[in-house]
Short mmCIF file of C-alpha atoms in Angstrom, two decimals:
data_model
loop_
_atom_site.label_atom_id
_atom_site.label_comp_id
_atom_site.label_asym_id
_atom_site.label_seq_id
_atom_site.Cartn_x
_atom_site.Cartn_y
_atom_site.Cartn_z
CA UNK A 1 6.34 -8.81 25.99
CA UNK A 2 8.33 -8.28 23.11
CA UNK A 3 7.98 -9.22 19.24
CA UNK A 4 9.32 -8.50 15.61
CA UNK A 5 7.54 -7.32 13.52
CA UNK A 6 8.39 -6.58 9.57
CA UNK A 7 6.91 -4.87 6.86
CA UNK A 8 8.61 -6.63 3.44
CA UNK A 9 8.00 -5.31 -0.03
CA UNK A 10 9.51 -5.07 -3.60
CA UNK A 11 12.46 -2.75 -2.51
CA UNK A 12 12.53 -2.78 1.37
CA UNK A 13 12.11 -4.71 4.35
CA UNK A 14 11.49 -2.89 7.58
CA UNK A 15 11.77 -4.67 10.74
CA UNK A 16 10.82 -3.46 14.19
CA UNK A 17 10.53 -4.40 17.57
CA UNK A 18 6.69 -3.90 19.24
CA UNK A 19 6.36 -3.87 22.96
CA UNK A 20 3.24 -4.40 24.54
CA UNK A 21 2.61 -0.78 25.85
CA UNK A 22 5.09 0.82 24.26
CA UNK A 23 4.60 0.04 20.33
CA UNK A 24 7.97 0.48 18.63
CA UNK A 25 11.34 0.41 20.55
CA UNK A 26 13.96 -0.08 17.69
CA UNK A 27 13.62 -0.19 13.98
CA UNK A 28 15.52 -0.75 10.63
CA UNK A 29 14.97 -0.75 7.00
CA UNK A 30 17.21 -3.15 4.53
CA UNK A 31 17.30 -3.55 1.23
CA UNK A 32 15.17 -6.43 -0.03
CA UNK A 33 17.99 -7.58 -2.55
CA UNK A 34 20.90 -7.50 -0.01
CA UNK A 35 19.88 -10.61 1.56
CA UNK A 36 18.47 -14.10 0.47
CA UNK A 37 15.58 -14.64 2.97
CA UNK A 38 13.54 -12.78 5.36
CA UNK A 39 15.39 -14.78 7.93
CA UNK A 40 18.50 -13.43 7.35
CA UNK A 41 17.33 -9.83 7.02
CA UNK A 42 15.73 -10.35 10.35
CA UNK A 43 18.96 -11.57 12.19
CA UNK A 44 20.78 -9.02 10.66
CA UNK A 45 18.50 -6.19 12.28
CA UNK A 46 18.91 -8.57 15.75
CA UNK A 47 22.02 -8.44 15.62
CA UNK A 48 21.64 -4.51 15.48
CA UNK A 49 19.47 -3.51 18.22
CA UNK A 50 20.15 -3.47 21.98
CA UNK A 51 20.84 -6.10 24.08
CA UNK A 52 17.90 -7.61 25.77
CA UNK A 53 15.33 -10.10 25.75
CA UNK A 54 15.03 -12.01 22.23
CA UNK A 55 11.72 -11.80 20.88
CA UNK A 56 9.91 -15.31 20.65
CA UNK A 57 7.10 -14.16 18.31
CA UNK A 58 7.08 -12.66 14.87
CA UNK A 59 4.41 -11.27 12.77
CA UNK A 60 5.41 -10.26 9.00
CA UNK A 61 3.10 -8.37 6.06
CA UNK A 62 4.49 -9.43 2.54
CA UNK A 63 3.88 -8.26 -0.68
CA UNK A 64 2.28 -11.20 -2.14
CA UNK A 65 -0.52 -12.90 -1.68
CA UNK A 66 -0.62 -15.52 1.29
CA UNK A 67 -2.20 -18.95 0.09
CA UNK A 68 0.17 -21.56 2.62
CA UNK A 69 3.23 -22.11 4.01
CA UNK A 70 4.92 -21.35 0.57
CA UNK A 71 5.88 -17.55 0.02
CA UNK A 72 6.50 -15.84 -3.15
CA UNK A 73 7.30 -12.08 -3.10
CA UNK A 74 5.49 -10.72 -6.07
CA UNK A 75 7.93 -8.06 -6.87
CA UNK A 76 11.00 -9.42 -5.24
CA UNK A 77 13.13 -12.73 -5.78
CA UNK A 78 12.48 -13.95 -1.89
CA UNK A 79 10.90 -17.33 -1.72
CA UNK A 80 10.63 -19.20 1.53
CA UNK A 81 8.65 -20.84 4.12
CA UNK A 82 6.73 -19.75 6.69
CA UNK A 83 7.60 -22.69 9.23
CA UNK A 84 11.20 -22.73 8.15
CA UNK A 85 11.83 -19.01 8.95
CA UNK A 86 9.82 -19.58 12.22
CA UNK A 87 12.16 -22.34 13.22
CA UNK A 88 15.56 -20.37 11.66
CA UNK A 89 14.47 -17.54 13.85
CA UNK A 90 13.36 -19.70 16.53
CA UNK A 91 10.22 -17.94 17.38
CA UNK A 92 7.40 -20.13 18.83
CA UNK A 93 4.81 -18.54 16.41
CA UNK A 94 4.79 -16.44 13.13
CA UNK A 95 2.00 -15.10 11.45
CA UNK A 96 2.22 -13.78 7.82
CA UNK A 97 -0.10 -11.64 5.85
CA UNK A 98 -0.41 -9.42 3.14
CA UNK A 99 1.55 -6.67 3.25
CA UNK A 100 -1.78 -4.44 2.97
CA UNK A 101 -4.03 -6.86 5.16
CA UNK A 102 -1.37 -5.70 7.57
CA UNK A 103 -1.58 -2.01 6.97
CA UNK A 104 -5.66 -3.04 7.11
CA UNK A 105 -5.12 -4.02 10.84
CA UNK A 106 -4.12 -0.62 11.75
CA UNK A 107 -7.16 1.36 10.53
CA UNK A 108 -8.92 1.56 13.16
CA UNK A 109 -5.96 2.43 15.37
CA UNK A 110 -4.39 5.48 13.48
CA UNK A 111 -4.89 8.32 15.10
CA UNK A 112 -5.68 11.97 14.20
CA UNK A 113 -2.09 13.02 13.47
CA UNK A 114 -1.55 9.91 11.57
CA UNK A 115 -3.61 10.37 8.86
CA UNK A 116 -5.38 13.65 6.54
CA UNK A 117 -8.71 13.69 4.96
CA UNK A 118 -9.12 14.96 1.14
CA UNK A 119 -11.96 16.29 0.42
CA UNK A 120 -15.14 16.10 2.24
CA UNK A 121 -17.24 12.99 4.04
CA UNK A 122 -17.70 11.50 7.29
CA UNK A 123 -17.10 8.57 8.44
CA UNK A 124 -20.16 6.24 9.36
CA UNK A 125 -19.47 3.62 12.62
CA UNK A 126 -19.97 0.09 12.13
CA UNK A 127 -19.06 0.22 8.09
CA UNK A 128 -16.01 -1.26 6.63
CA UNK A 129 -12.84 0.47 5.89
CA UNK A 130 -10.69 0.52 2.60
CA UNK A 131 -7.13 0.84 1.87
CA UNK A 132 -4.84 0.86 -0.88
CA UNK A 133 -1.48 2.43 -2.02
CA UNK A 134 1.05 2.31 -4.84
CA UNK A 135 4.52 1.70 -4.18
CA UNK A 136 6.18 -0.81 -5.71
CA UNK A 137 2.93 -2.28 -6.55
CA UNK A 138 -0.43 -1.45 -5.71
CA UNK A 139 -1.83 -2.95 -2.58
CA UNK A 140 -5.75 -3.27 -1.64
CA UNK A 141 -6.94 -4.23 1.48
CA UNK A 142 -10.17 -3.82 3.37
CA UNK A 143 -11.27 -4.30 7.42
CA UNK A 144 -14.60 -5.74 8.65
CA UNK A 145 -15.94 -5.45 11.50
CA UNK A 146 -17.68 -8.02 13.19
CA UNK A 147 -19.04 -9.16 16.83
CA UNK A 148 -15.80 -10.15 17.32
CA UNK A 149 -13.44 -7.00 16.39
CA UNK A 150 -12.36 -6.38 12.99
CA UNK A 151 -11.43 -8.76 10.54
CA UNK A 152 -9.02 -7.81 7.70
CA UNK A 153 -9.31 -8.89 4.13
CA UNK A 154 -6.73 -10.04 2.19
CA UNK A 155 -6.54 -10.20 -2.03
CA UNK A 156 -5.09 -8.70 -4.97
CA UNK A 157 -7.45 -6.14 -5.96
CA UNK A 158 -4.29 -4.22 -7.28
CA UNK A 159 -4.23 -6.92 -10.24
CA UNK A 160 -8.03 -6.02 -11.45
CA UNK A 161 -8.51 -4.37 -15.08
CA UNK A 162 -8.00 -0.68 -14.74
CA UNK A 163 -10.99 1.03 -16.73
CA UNK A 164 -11.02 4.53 -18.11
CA UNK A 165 -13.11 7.24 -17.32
CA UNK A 166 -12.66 9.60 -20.84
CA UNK A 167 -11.55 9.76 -24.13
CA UNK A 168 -7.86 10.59 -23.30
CA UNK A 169 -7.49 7.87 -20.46
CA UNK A 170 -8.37 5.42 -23.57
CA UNK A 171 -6.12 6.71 -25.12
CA UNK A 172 -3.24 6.11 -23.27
CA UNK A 173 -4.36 2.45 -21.62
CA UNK A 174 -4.55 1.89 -25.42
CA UNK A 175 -1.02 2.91 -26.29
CA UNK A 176 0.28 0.96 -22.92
CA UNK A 177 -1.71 -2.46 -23.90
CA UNK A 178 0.47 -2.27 -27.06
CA UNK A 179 3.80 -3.10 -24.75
CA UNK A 180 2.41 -4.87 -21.67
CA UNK A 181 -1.07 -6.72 -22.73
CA UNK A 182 -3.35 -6.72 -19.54
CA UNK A 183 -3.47 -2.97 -18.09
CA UNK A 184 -4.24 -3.65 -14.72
CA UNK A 185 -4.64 -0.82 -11.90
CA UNK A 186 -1.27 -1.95 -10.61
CA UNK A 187 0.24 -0.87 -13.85
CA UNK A 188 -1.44 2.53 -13.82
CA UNK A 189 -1.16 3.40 -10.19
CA UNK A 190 2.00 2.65 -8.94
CA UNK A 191 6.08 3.85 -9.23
CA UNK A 192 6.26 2.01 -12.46
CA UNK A 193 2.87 2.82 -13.78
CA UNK A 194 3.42 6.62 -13.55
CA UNK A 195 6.70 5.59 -15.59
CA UNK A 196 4.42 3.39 -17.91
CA UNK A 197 1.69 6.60 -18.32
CA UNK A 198 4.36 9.18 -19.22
CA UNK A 199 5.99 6.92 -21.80
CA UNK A 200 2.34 6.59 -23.38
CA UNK A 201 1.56 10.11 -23.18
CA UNK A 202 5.35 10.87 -24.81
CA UNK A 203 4.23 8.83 -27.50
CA UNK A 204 0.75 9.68 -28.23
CA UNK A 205 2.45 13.09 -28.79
CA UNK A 206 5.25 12.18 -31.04
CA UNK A 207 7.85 13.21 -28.09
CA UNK A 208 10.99 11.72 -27.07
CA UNK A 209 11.42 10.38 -24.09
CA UNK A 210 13.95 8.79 -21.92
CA UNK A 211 12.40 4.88 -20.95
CA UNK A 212 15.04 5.06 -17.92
CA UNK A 213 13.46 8.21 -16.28
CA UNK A 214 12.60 7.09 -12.58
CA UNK A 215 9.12 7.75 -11.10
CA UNK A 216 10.93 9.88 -8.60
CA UNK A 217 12.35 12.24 -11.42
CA UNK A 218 8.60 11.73 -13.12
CA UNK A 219 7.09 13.60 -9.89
CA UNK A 220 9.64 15.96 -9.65
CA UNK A 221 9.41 17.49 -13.11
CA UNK A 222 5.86 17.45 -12.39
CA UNK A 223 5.67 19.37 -9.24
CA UNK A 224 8.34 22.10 -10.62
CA UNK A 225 5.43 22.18 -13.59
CA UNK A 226 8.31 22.42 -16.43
CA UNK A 227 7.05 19.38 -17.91
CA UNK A 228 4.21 19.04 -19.49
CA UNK A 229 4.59 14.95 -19.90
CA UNK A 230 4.99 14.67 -16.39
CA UNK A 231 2.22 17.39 -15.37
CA UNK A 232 -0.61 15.18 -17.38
CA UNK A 233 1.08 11.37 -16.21
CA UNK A 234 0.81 12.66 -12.52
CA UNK A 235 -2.81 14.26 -12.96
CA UNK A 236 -3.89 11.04 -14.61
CA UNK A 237 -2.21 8.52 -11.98
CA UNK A 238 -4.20 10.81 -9.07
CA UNK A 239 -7.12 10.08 -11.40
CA UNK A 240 -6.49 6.68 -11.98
CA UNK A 241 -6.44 6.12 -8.33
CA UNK A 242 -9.31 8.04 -7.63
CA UNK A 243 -10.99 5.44 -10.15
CA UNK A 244 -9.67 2.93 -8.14
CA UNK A 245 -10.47 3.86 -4.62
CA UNK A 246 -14.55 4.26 -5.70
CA UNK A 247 -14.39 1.00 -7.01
CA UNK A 248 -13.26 -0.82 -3.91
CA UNK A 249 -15.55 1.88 -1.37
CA UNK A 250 -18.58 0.66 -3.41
CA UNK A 251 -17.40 -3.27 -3.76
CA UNK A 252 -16.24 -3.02 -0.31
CA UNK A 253 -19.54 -0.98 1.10
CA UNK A 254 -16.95 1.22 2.55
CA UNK A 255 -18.21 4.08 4.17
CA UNK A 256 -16.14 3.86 7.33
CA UNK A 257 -13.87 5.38 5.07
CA UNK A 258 -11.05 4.85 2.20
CA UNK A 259 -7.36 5.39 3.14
CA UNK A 260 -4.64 5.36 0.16
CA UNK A 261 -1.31 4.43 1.87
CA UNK A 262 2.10 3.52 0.09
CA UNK A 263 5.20 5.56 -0.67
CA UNK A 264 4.24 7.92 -3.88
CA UNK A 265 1.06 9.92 -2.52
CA UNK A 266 2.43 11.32 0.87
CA UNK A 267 5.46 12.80 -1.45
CA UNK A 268 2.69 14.91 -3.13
CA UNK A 269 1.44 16.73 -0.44
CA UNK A 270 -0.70 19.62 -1.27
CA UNK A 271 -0.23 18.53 -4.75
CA UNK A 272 -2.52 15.45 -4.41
CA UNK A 273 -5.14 17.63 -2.83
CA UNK A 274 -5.64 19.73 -5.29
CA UNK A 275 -5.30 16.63 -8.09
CA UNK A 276 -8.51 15.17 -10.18
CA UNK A 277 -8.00 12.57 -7.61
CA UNK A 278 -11.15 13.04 -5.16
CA UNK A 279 -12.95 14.89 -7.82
CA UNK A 280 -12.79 11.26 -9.70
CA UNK A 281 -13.64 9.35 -6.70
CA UNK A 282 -16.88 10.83 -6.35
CA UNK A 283 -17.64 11.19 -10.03
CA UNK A 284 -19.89 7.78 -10.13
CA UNK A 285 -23.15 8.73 -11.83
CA UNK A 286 -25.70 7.37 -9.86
CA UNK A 287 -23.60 6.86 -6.71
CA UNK A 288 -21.89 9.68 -6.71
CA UNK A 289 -23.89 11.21 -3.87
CA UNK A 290 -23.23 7.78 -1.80
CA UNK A 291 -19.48 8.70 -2.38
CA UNK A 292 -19.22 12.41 -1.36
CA UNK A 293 -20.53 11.09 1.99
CA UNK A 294 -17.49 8.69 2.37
CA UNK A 295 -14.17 10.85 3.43
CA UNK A 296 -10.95 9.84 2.19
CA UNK A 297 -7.55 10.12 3.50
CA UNK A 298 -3.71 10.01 3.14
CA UNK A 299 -1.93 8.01 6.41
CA UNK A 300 0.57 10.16 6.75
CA UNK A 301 1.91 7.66 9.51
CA UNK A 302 5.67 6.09 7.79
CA UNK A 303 4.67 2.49 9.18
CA UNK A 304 1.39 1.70 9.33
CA UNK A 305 1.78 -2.15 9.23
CA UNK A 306 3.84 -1.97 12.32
CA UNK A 307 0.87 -0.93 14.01
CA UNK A 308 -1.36 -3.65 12.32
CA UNK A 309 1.13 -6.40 13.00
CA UNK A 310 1.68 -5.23 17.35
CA UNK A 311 -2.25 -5.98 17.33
CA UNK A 312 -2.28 -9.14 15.04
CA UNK A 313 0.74 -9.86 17.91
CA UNK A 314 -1.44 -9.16 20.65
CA UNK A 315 1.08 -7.45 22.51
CA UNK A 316 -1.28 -4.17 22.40
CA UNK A 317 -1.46 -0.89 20.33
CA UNK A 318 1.31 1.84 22.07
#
């Protein structure tokens, strides 16, 4: 049995192929803004694969929220049906979700290489389990388990207020407020929001700075530590996130476990280790014994959604 599967967000769209028994047997990313639909992407990674059988089912993660049949990338100009892309691509079933309810599915499935812990905890059986990631965005997603499997939550938690935790973190959500109003976490802990936090620190101190200078470049000057900016706007974005990821464990009763996916962490490796990240996450006054017990980790898998999408497919795990 064979279906597509696609992971769509901001800047990419990655489509796959999921076997039952096999998991992934041909894959492809594409540009988001190359193409007008999710249709079209799709046929043009058909058209790319080998010849064989023509899958009949799809299941796609998006990253917006999921509310009917009408689709609205959040961070992206794709907007489309769900039924009309089913019938374009002449599948007999599609099933959308959030792109992080998708990478929720495939929680409990990751296995030992595809994920590292951060700091200390253990994970407690029959809790529920956390994710979230900035990218593009920031996604949040949780997974509940239940008599009958798990169950995956889908929201926008990425869109709450983000809070500080000192004087200096008021600070700069202060000086960003001034330009963008509403500081959620998504603006704090994500590709732009490391760009928003350095151009608040470069103006707290009087410095100039470039407004063009990519998150990539942002991370870079930070991990060469010839940048002082960049050193602090990294530090505070781990921190940020550490914020974050306590908030959703305790909303969430998460002590299965929190797992911060997306594109930006895994590129810090040992850096995001030794960060104020898991020092912040269990700095919660009264609960911050409840939180050292929860363990935290990095999916180092690259597609996690895939995974979450073969099962929402039912064509197995592989």
């Amino acid at each position: 049995m064979r279906g597509l599967v696609a992971d769509v967000g901001g800047t990419n769209a990655r489509f796959a192929l999921w076997e039952v028994g096999r998991g992934v047997t041909a894959s492809r990313t594409l540009p988001t803004a190359d193409f007008h639909s999710p249709a079209e992407a799709a046929e043009a990674f058909l058209a790319g694969v080998p010849d064989g059988e023509r899958p009949t089912r799809g299941a796609m993660a998006v990253a917006c929220p999921v509310l009917g049949d009408h689709i609205e990338l959040t961070n992206a100009s794709w907007s489309f049906s769900i039924e009309e892309v089913r019938k374009a691509l002449g599948f007999e079933t599609l099933n959308v979700v959030n792109d992080f309810a998708g990478v929720a599915l495939s929680l409990p499935h990751l296995g030992v290489d595809d994920r590292r812990q951060v700091g200390g905890g253990t994970s407690a059986r029959g809790y529920p389990l956390a994710v979230l990631g900035p990218g593009t965005g920031l996604g949040v997603s949780g997974i509940v388990p239940t008599d009958y499997g798990w169950v995956p939550l889908s929201g926008e938690g990425g869109h709450v207020t983000m809070a500080a935790a000192n004087d200096r973190e008021a600070e700069v959500l202060r000086q960003m407020r001034a330009g963008l109003g509403h500081v959620s976490a998504e603006r704090a802990v994500s590709g732009p929001g490391l760009a928003n936090i350095a151009a608040a620190i470069a103006a707290l101190a009087g410095t100039d700075w470039d407004p063009d200078t990519s998150p990539a470049d942002i991370t870079g000057r930070a991990l060469a530590g010839d940048d002082p900016v960049c050193v602090e706007a990294v530090d505070m974005m781990c921190a940020f996130l550490g914020t974050a990821a306590a908030d959703i464990c305790l909303t969430l009763g998460a002590r299965g476990g929190v797992y911060i996916a997306g594109g930006i962490v895994p590129r810090l490796g040992a850096a995001f280790d030794a960060s104020p990240f898991r020092r912040r996450f269990e700095t919660k006054g009264r609960f911050s014994t409840y939180l050292a017990e929860v363990p935290t980790y990095v999916i180092t898998h690259d597609t996690p959604a895939f995974i979450g999408l073969g099962w929402l497919l039912g064509t197995g795990g592989g």
